C-alpha atoms as a PDB file:
ATOM      1  CA  LYS A   1     158.100 216.986  17.910  1.00  0.00           C
ATOM      2  CA  ILE A   2     156.220 217.374  21.202  1.00  0.00           C
ATOM      3  CA  ASP A   3     154.255 220.245  19.654  1.00  0.00           C
ATOM      4  CA  ARG A   4     153.336 218.055  16.674  1.00  0.00           C
ATOM      5  CA  HIS A   5     152.103 215.322  19.035  1.00  0.00           C
ATOM      6  CA  LYS A   6     150.051 217.855  20.973  1.00  0.00           C
ATOM      7  CA  GLU A   7     148.547 219.216  17.773  1.00  0.00           C
ATOM      8  CA  ALA A   8     147.666 215.687  16.635  1.00  0.00           C
ATOM      9  CA  ASN A   9     145.873 214.975  19.918  1.00  0.00           C
ATOM     10  CA  GLU A  10     144.016 218.276  19.806  1.00  0.00           C
ATOM     11  CA  SER A  11     143.065 217.714  16.177  1.00  0.00           C
ATOM     12  CA  VAL A  12     141.444 214.338  16.919  1.00  0.00           C
ATOM     13  CA  GLN A  13     139.768 215.658  20.069  1.00  0.00           C
ATOM     14  CA  SER A  14     138.267 218.483  18.046  1.00  0.00           C
ATOM     15  CA  ALA A  15     137.099 215.909  15.494  1.00  0.00           C
ATOM     16  CA  MET A  16     134.915 214.309  18.162  1.00  0.00           C
ATOM     17  CA  LYS A  17     132.871 217.517  18.303  1.00  0.00           C
ATOM     18  CA  LEU A  18     132.085 217.508  14.590  1.00  0.00           C
ATOM     19  CA  ASP A  19     128.671 216.409  13.366  1.00  0.00           C
ATOM     20  CA  SER A  20     130.093 215.028  10.120  1.00  0.00           C
ATOM     21  CA  LEU A  21     131.555 211.565  10.626  1.00  0.00           C
ATOM     22  CA  GLU A  22     133.417 211.738   7.313  1.00  0.00           C
ATOM     23  CA  THR A  23     135.123 215.026   8.195  1.00  0.00           C
ATOM     24  CA  ALA A  24     135.956 213.786  11.676  1.00  0.00           C
ATOM     25  CA  LEU A  25     137.556 210.618  10.337  1.00  0.00           C
ATOM     26  CA  GLN A  26     139.587 212.631   7.846  1.00  0.00           C
ATOM     27  CA  LYS A  27     141.032 214.651  10.729  1.00  0.00           C
ATOM     28  CA  CYS A  28     141.864 211.406  12.537  1.00  0.00           C
ATOM     29  CA  GLU A  29     143.706 209.993   9.533  1.00  0.00           C
ATOM     30  CA  GLU A  30     145.734 213.177   9.161  1.00  0.00           C
ATOM     31  CA  ALA A  31     146.700 213.088  12.842  1.00  0.00           C
ATOM     32  CA  LEU A  32     147.779 209.435  12.599  1.00  0.00           C
ATOM     33  CA  LYS A  33     150.377 210.408   9.968  1.00  0.00           C
ATOM     34  CA  VAL A  34     152.192 212.799  12.312  1.00  0.00           C
ATOM     35  CA  ASP A  35     154.415 210.145  13.882  1.00  0.00           C
ATOM     36  CA  ASP A  36     153.490 206.625  12.829  1.00  0.00           C
ATOM     37  CA  GLU A  37     156.483 205.111  14.654  1.00  0.00           C
ATOM     38  CA  ASN A  38     155.407 206.340  18.089  1.00  0.00           C
ATOM     39  CA  LYS A  39     153.241 203.495  19.381  1.00  0.00           C
ATOM     40  CA  ASN A  40     152.008 205.325  22.481  1.00  0.00           C
ATOM     41  CA  LEU A  41     150.866 208.291  20.410  1.00  0.00           C
ATOM     42  CA  GLN A  42     149.278 206.004  17.822  1.00  0.00           C
ATOM     43  CA  SER A  43     147.482 204.111  20.578  1.00  0.00           C
ATOM     44  CA  ARG A  44     146.017 207.335  21.983  1.00  0.00           C
ATOM     45  CA  LEU A  45     144.950 208.526  18.550  1.00  0.00           C
ATOM     46  CA  TYR A  46     143.303 205.217  17.579  1.00  0.00           C
ATOM     47  CA  HIS A  47     141.432 205.334  20.888  1.00  0.00           C
ATOM     48  CA  LEU A  48     140.183 208.837  20.094  1.00  0.00           C
ATOM     49  CA  LYS A  49     139.256 207.711  16.586  1.00  0.00           C
ATOM     50  CA  GLY A  50     137.213 204.941  18.161  1.00  0.00           C
ATOM     51  CA  ARG A  51     135.419 207.492  20.274  1.00  0.00           C
ATOM     52  CA  VAL A  52     134.507 209.370  17.093  1.00  0.00           C
ATOM     53  CA  TYR A  53     132.797 206.199  15.859  1.00  0.00           C
ATOM     54  CA  SER A  54     131.156 205.666  19.249  1.00  0.00           C
ATOM     55  CA  LYS A  55     129.704 209.173  19.165  1.00  0.00           C
ATOM     56  CA  HIS A  56     127.981 208.238  15.904  1.00  0.00           C
ATOM     57  CA  GLU A  57     126.899 204.863  17.397  1.00  0.00           C
ATOM     58  CA  LYS A  58     129.150 202.927  15.021  1.00  0.00           C
ATOM     59  CA  HIS A  59     130.031 200.446  17.743  1.00  0.00           C
ATOM     60  CA  ILE A  60     131.579 197.728  15.593  1.00  0.00           C
ATOM     61  CA  GLU A  61     133.909 200.206  13.895  1.00  0.00           C
ATOM     62  CA  ALA A  62     134.689 201.758  17.277  1.00  0.00           C
ATOM     63  CA  MET A  63     135.453 198.337  18.741  1.00  0.00           C
ATOM     64  CA  GLU A  64     137.998 197.680  15.995  1.00  0.00           C
ATOM     65  CA  GLU A  65     139.743 201.038  16.556  1.00  0.00           C
ATOM     66  CA  TYR A  66     139.933 200.371  20.306  1.00  0.00           C
ATOM     67  CA  THR A  67     141.397 196.944  19.570  1.00  0.00           C
ATOM     68  CA  THR A  68     144.093 198.555  17.423  1.00  0.00           C
ATOM     69  CA  ALA A  69     144.826 201.022  20.216  1.00  0.00           C
ATOM     70  CA  ILE A  70     145.237 198.165  22.693  1.00  0.00           C
ATOM     71  CA  SER A  71     147.495 196.218  20.317  1.00  0.00           C
ATOM     72  CA  LEU A  72     149.797 199.233  20.221  1.00  0.00           C
ATOM     73  CA  ASN A  73     149.761 199.728  23.992  1.00  0.00           C
ATOM     74  CA  SER A  74     148.358 196.980  26.215  1.00  0.00           C
ATOM     75  CA  GLN A  75     148.376 199.396  29.169  1.00  0.00           C
ATOM     76  CA  ASN A  76     145.964 201.835  27.525  1.00  0.00           C
ATOM     77  CA  SER A  77     143.218 201.589  30.148  1.00  0.00           C
ATOM     78  CA  LYS A  78     141.043 204.170  28.406  1.00  0.00           C
ATOM     79  CA  ALA A  79     140.947 202.009  25.285  1.00  0.00           C
ATOM     80  CA  TYR A  80     139.857 198.978  27.340  1.00  0.00           C
ATOM     81  CA  PHE A  81     137.244 201.144  29.055  1.00  0.00           C
ATOM     82  CA  SER A  82     135.835 202.430  25.761  1.00  0.00           C
ATOM     83  CA  ARG A  83     135.906 198.979  24.155  1.00  0.00           C
ATOM     84  CA  ALA A  84     134.032 197.504  27.108  1.00  0.00           C
ATOM     85  CA  LYS A  85     131.319 200.125  26.573  1.00  0.00           C
ATOM     86  CA  SER A  86     131.133 199.237  22.877  1.00  0.00           C
ATOM     87  CA  TYR A  87     130.889 195.540  23.706  1.00  0.00           C
ATOM     88  CA  LEU A  88     128.107 196.373  26.148  1.00  0.00           C
ATOM     89  CA  SER A  89     126.234 198.314  23.473  1.00  0.00           C
ATOM     90  CA  LEU A  90     126.526 195.264  21.214  1.00  0.00           C
ATOM     91  CA  SER A  91     125.353 192.892  24.002  1.00  0.00           C
ATOM     92  CA  LEU A  92     128.733 191.104  23.939  1.00  0.00           C
ATOM     93  CA  LEU A  93     128.680 190.622  27.689  1.00  0.00           C
ATOM     94  CA  ASP A  94     131.519 188.124  27.998  1.00  0.00           C
ATOM     95  CA  ASP A  95     133.905 190.406  26.089  1.00  0.00           C
ATOM     96  CA  ALA A  96     132.698 193.462  28.003  1.00  0.00           C
ATOM     97  CA  LEU A  97     133.361 191.730  31.319  1.00  0.00           C
ATOM     98  CA  LYS A  98     136.890 190.714  30.286  1.00  0.00           C
ATOM     99  CA  ASP A  99     137.759 194.318  29.436  1.00  0.00           C
ATOM    100  CA  ALA A 100     136.088 195.631  32.587  1.00  0.00           C
ATOM    101  CA  GLU A 101     138.179 193.242  34.667  1.00  0.00           C
ATOM    102  CA  VAL A 102     141.342 194.488  32.926  1.00  0.00           C
ATOM    103  CA  ILE A 103     140.681 198.140  33.723  1.00  0.00           C
ATOM    104  CA  ILE A 104     139.927 197.295  37.358  1.00  0.00           C
ATOM    105  CA  ARG A 105     143.295 195.527  37.565  1.00  0.00           C
ATOM    106  CA  HIS A 106     144.967 198.537  35.957  1.00  0.00           C
ATOM    107  CA  GLU A 107     143.302 201.226  38.073  1.00  0.00           C
ATOM    108  CA  SER A 108     141.140 199.828  40.861  1.00  0.00           C
ATOM    109  CA  GLY A 109     140.729 203.264  42.416  1.00  0.00           C
ATOM    110  CA  ASN A 110     139.168 204.874  39.336  1.00  0.00           C
ATOM    111  CA  ALA A 111     135.510 205.593  40.117  1.00  0.00           C
ATOM    112  CA  HIS A 112     134.455 205.550  36.435  1.00  0.00           C
ATOM    113  CA  PHE A 113     136.122 202.180  35.923  1.00  0.00           C
ATOM    114  CA  ARG A 114     134.469 200.715  39.025  1.00  0.00           C
ATOM    115  CA  GLN A 115     131.083 202.004  37.912  1.00  0.00           C
ATOM    116  CA  LEU A 116     131.429 200.429  34.477  1.00  0.00           C
ATOM    117  CA  TYR A 117     132.619 197.141  35.990  1.00  0.00           C
ATOM    118  CA  SER A 118     129.562 197.040  38.283  1.00  0.00           C
ATOM    119  CA  GLN A 119     127.250 197.740  35.351  1.00  0.00           C
ATOM    120  CA  VAL A 120     128.804 195.058  33.154  1.00  0.00           C
ATOM    121  CA  LYS A 121     128.947 192.469  35.943  1.00  0.00           C
ATOM    122  CA  SER A 122     125.295 193.100  36.803  1.00  0.00           C
ATOM    123  CA  GLN A 123     124.135 192.532  33.228  1.00  0.00           C
ATOM    124  CA  TYR A 124     126.456 189.539  32.839  1.00  0.00           C
ATOM    125  CA  ASP A 125     125.091 187.879  35.988  1.00  0.00           C
ATOM    126  CA  GLU A 126     121.525 188.640  34.956  1.00  0.00           C
ATOM    127  CA  TYR A 127     122.026 186.854  31.652  1.00  0.00           C
ATOM    128  CA  LYS A 128     123.924 183.962  33.223  1.00  0.00           C
ATOM    129  CA  ASN A 129     121.135 183.391  35.727  1.00  0.00           C
ATOM    130  CA  SER A 130     118.242 184.065  33.382  1.00  0.00           C
ATOM    131  CA  ASP A 131     115.790 181.200  33.016  1.00  0.00           C
ATOM    132  CA  PHE A 132     114.125 179.739  29.952  1.00  0.00           C
ATOM    133  CA  TYR A 133     111.025 181.897  30.407  1.00  0.00           C
ATOM    134  CA  LYS A 134     113.049 185.100  30.360  1.00  0.00           C
ATOM    135  CA  LEU A 135     114.994 183.927  27.311  1.00  0.00           C
ATOM    136  CA  LEU A 136     111.751 183.584  25.363  1.00  0.00           C
ATOM    137  CA  GLY A 137     110.070 186.579  27.006  1.00  0.00           C
ATOM    138  CA  VAL A 138     107.094 184.600  28.343  1.00  0.00           C
ATOM    139  CA  GLU A 139     105.560 183.858  31.727  1.00  0.00           C
ATOM    140  CA  LYS A 140     105.175 180.533  33.505  1.00  0.00           C
ATOM    141  CA  THR A 141     101.438 180.875  32.934  1.00  0.00           C
ATOM    142  CA  SER A 142     101.827 181.411  29.173  1.00  0.00           C
ATOM    143  CA  SER A 143     100.000 178.991  26.913  1.00  0.00           C
ATOM    144  CA  GLN A 144     101.782 176.685  24.496  1.00  0.00           C
ATOM    145  CA  GLU A 145     100.582 178.872  21.643  1.00  0.00           C
ATOM    146  CA  GLU A 146     102.120 181.951  23.300  1.00  0.00           C
ATOM    147  CA  ILE A 147     105.381 180.081  23.913  1.00  0.00           C
ATOM    148  CA  LYS A 148     105.516 178.959  20.272  1.00  0.00           C
ATOM    149  CA  LYS A 149     104.819 182.499  19.043  1.00  0.00           C
ATOM    150  CA  ALA A 150     107.550 183.962  21.287  1.00  0.00           C
ATOM    151  CA  TYR A 151     110.023 181.302  20.152  1.00  0.00           C
ATOM    152  CA  ARG A 152     109.385 181.950  16.461  1.00  0.00           C
ATOM    153  CA  LYS A 153     109.824 185.686  16.979  1.00  0.00           C
ATOM    154  CA  ALA A 154     113.093 185.256  18.902  1.00  0.00           C
ATOM    155  CA  ALA A 155     114.392 182.644  16.444  1.00  0.00           C
ATOM    156  CA  LEU A 156     113.747 184.998  13.550  1.00  0.00           C
ATOM    157  CA  VAL A 157     115.679 187.800  15.259  1.00  0.00           C
ATOM    158  CA  HIS A 158     118.699 185.645  16.084  1.00  0.00           C
ATOM    159  CA  HIS A 159     118.798 183.221  13.151  1.00  0.00           C
ATOM    160  CA  PRO A 160     122.460 182.931  11.997  1.00  0.00           C
ATOM    161  CA  ASP A 161     121.539 183.417   8.342  1.00  0.00           C
ATOM    162  CA  ARG A 162     120.391 186.957   9.118  1.00  0.00           C
ATOM    163  CA  HIS A 163     123.814 187.856  10.517  1.00  0.00           C
ATOM    164  CA  SER A 164     126.173 185.937   8.222  1.00  0.00           C
ATOM    165  CA  SER A 165     127.697 189.116   6.768  1.00  0.00           C
ATOM    166  CA  LYS A 166     128.281 190.826  10.115  1.00  0.00           C
ATOM    167  CA  HIS A 167     131.363 190.985  12.325  1.00  0.00           C
ATOM    168  CA  GLU A 168     132.470 187.583  13.631  1.00  0.00           C
ATOM    169  CA  LYS A 169     131.736 188.578  17.241  1.00  0.00           C
ATOM    170  CA  ILE A 170     128.192 189.594  16.280  1.00  0.00           C
ATOM    171  CA  GLN A 171     127.754 186.312  14.410  1.00  0.00           C
ATOM    172  CA  ALA A 172     128.952 184.354  17.447  1.00  0.00           C
ATOM    173  CA  PHE A 173     126.563 186.233  19.739  1.00  0.00           C
ATOM    174  CA  HIS A 174     123.494 185.473  17.586  1.00  0.00           C
ATOM    175  CA  GLU A 175     124.532 181.856  17.034  1.00  0.00           C
ATOM    176  CA  ARG A 176     124.821 181.359  20.783  1.00  0.00           C
ATOM    177  CA  ARG A 177     121.519 183.106  21.483  1.00  0.00           C
ATOM    178  CA  PHE A 178     119.797 181.109  18.720  1.00  0.00           C
ATOM    179  CA  LYS A 179     120.925 177.875  20.379  1.00  0.00           C
ATOM    180  CA  ASP A 180     119.859 179.174  23.792  1.00  0.00           C
ATOM    181  CA  ILE A 181     116.313 179.966  22.733  1.00  0.00           C
ATOM    182  CA  GLY A 182     116.120 176.670  20.831  1.00  0.00           C
ATOM    183  CA  GLU A 183     116.973 174.770  23.990  1.00  0.00           C
ATOM    184  CA  ALA A 184     114.524 176.856  26.000  1.00  0.00           C
ATOM    185  CA  TYR A 185     111.741 176.101  23.538  1.00  0.00           C
ATOM    186  CA  GLY A 186     112.643 172.418  23.495  1.00  0.00           C
ATOM    187  CA  ILE A 187     111.841 172.282  27.216  1.00  0.00           C
ATOM    188  CA  LEU A 188     108.939 174.701  27.539  1.00  0.00           C
ATOM    189  CA  SER A 189     107.085 173.253  24.539  1.00  0.00           C
ATOM    190  CA  ASP A 190     107.213 169.755  26.072  1.00  0.00           C
ATOM    191  CA  GLU A 191     104.783 169.614  29.004  1.00  0.00           C
ATOM    192  CA  PRO A 192     106.479 166.752  30.905  1.00  0.00           C
ATOM    193  CA  LYS A 193     109.885 168.412  30.593  1.00  0.00           C
ATOM    194  CA  LYS A 194     108.364 171.812  31.389  1.00  0.00           C
ATOM    195  CA  LEU A 195     106.900 170.442  34.613  1.00  0.00           C
ATOM    196  CA  LEU A 196     110.256 168.959  35.585  1.00  0.00           C
ATOM    197  CA  TYR A 197     111.990 172.231  34.758  1.00  0.00           C
ATOM    198  CA  ASP A 198     109.519 174.215  36.877  1.00  0.00           C
ATOM    199  CA  LYS A 199     110.207 171.882  39.785  1.00  0.00           C
ATOM    200  CA  GLY A 200     113.951 172.369  39.417  1.00  0.00           C
ATOM    201  CA  LEU A 201     114.565 168.787  38.314  1.00  0.00           C
ATOM    202  CA  LEU A 202     116.213 169.724  35.043  1.00  0.00           C
ATOM    203  CA  ASN A 203     119.361 171.828  35.162  1.00  0.00           C
ATOM    204  CA  ARG A 204     119.973 174.344  32.420  1.00  0.00           C
ATOM    205  CA  SER A 205     122.664 173.320  29.995  1.00  0.00           C
ATOM    206  CA  ILE A 206     122.947 176.799  28.484  1.00  0.00           C
ATOM    207  CA  PRO A 207     126.580 177.798  29.129  1.00  0.00           C
ATOM    208  CA  THR A 208     127.787 180.957  30.728  1.00  0.00           C
ATOM    209  CA  PRO A 209     128.783 183.515  28.053  1.00  0.00           C
ATOM    210  CA  GLY A 210     132.373 182.843  27.052  1.00  0.00           C
ATOM    211  CA  ALA A 211     132.450 179.385  28.612  1.00  0.00           C
ATOM    212  CA  GLN A 212     133.745 176.399  26.667  1.00  0.00           C
ATOM    213  CA  PRO A 213     130.933 174.340  25.107  1.00  0.00           C
ATOM    214  CA  GLN A 214     130.122 171.066  26.805  1.00  0.00           C
ATOM    215  CA  ALA A 215     130.557 167.845  24.859  1.00  0.00           C
ATOM    216  CA  GLN A 216     127.883 165.868  26.710  1.00  0.00           C
ATOM    217  CA  PRO A 217     124.257 165.921  25.465  1.00  0.00           C
ATOM    218  CA  HIS A 218     121.606 168.044  27.141  1.00  0.00           C
ATOM    219  CA  PHE A 219     120.311 167.073  30.580  1.00  0.00           C
ATOM    220  CA  THR A 220     123.077 164.625  31.438  1.00  0.00           C
ATOM    221  CA  ASN A 221     123.897 166.937  34.343  1.00  0.00           C
ATOM    222  CA  ILE A 222     120.868 165.791  36.314  1.00  0.00           C
ATOM    223  CA  SER A 223     121.662 164.073  39.604  1.00  0.00           C
ATOM    224  CA  ASN A 224     120.683 160.437  40.212  1.00  0.00           C
ATOM    225  CA  VAL A 225     117.952 161.442  42.648  1.00  0.00           C
ATOM    226  CA  ALA A 226     116.599 163.969  40.176  1.00  0.00           C
ATOM    227  CA  MET A 227     116.592 161.312  37.468  1.00  0.00           C
ATOM    228  CA  GLN A 228     114.398 159.081  39.632  1.00  0.00           C
ATOM    229  CA  ASN A 229     112.088 162.000  40.391  1.00  0.00           C
ATOM    230  CA  ALA A 230     112.047 162.927  36.709  1.00  0.00           C
ATOM    231  CA  ALA A 231     110.787 159.494  35.728  1.00  0.00           C
ATOM    232  CA  PHE A 232     108.101 159.688  38.401  1.00  0.00           C
ATOM    233  CA  TRP A 233     106.828 163.146  37.448  1.00  0.00           C
ATOM    234  CA  ALA A 234     106.907 162.354  33.761  1.00  0.00           C
ATOM    235  CA  SER A 235     104.640 159.381  34.353  1.00  0.00           C
ATOM    236  CA  VAL A 236     102.292 161.527  36.453  1.00  0.00           C
ATOM    237  CA  VAL A 237     101.996 164.155  33.742  1.00  0.00           C
ATOM    238  CA  GLN A 238     101.395 161.579  31.021  1.00  0.00           C
ATOM    239  CA  GLN A 239      98.554 160.072  33.045  1.00  0.00           C
ATOM    240  CA  GLN A 240      96.776 163.438  33.429  1.00  0.00           C
END
């Protein structure tokens, strides 16, 4: 039985070297039939099958295989590691960070795990702290016409209707980004609000990836002092 398990592992590992995805997947399916009651073996094989998909840049399919591997063995750190990389490739930063945190808890001394965690955390923080200008890909000196053009381009890319048939995580990502750029445009296209935003008098209400949505309307998180300043600066801008 041990020999059969070893052969199954070697078969799937050899499949990762094949150029043909179809042939590689066939080898994976054959290996998975060796001992379908051994959850640890199945977990390892599903992880390797996911890596076959990853090699061919089929990140959604790979993500699903890694998820199966984890469901069979929640201590499979390699599966979390590989899934985090797939999430990262798909720009699913909140999910990537969750998996990266798991592998650090599992094996904090693993250099590869620490490197991936640092990479994911860096990109996560960059997005969390990105401002409205970066979201639209414009500069503070950009004209209203340039801001409108950038918004339309970004909105077209992330419009939910374009991703309605994709994986639910991909749909959620584009829906969130579509709302983000809509809020950014709502501020930057309004000169009084844009001036207040540039002066730091309007806090962003775009949530951190993975955070629970806020029930209150936009801009209710402005302090009382900021509200008084907002009214003043709005009147100044309107008089110019």
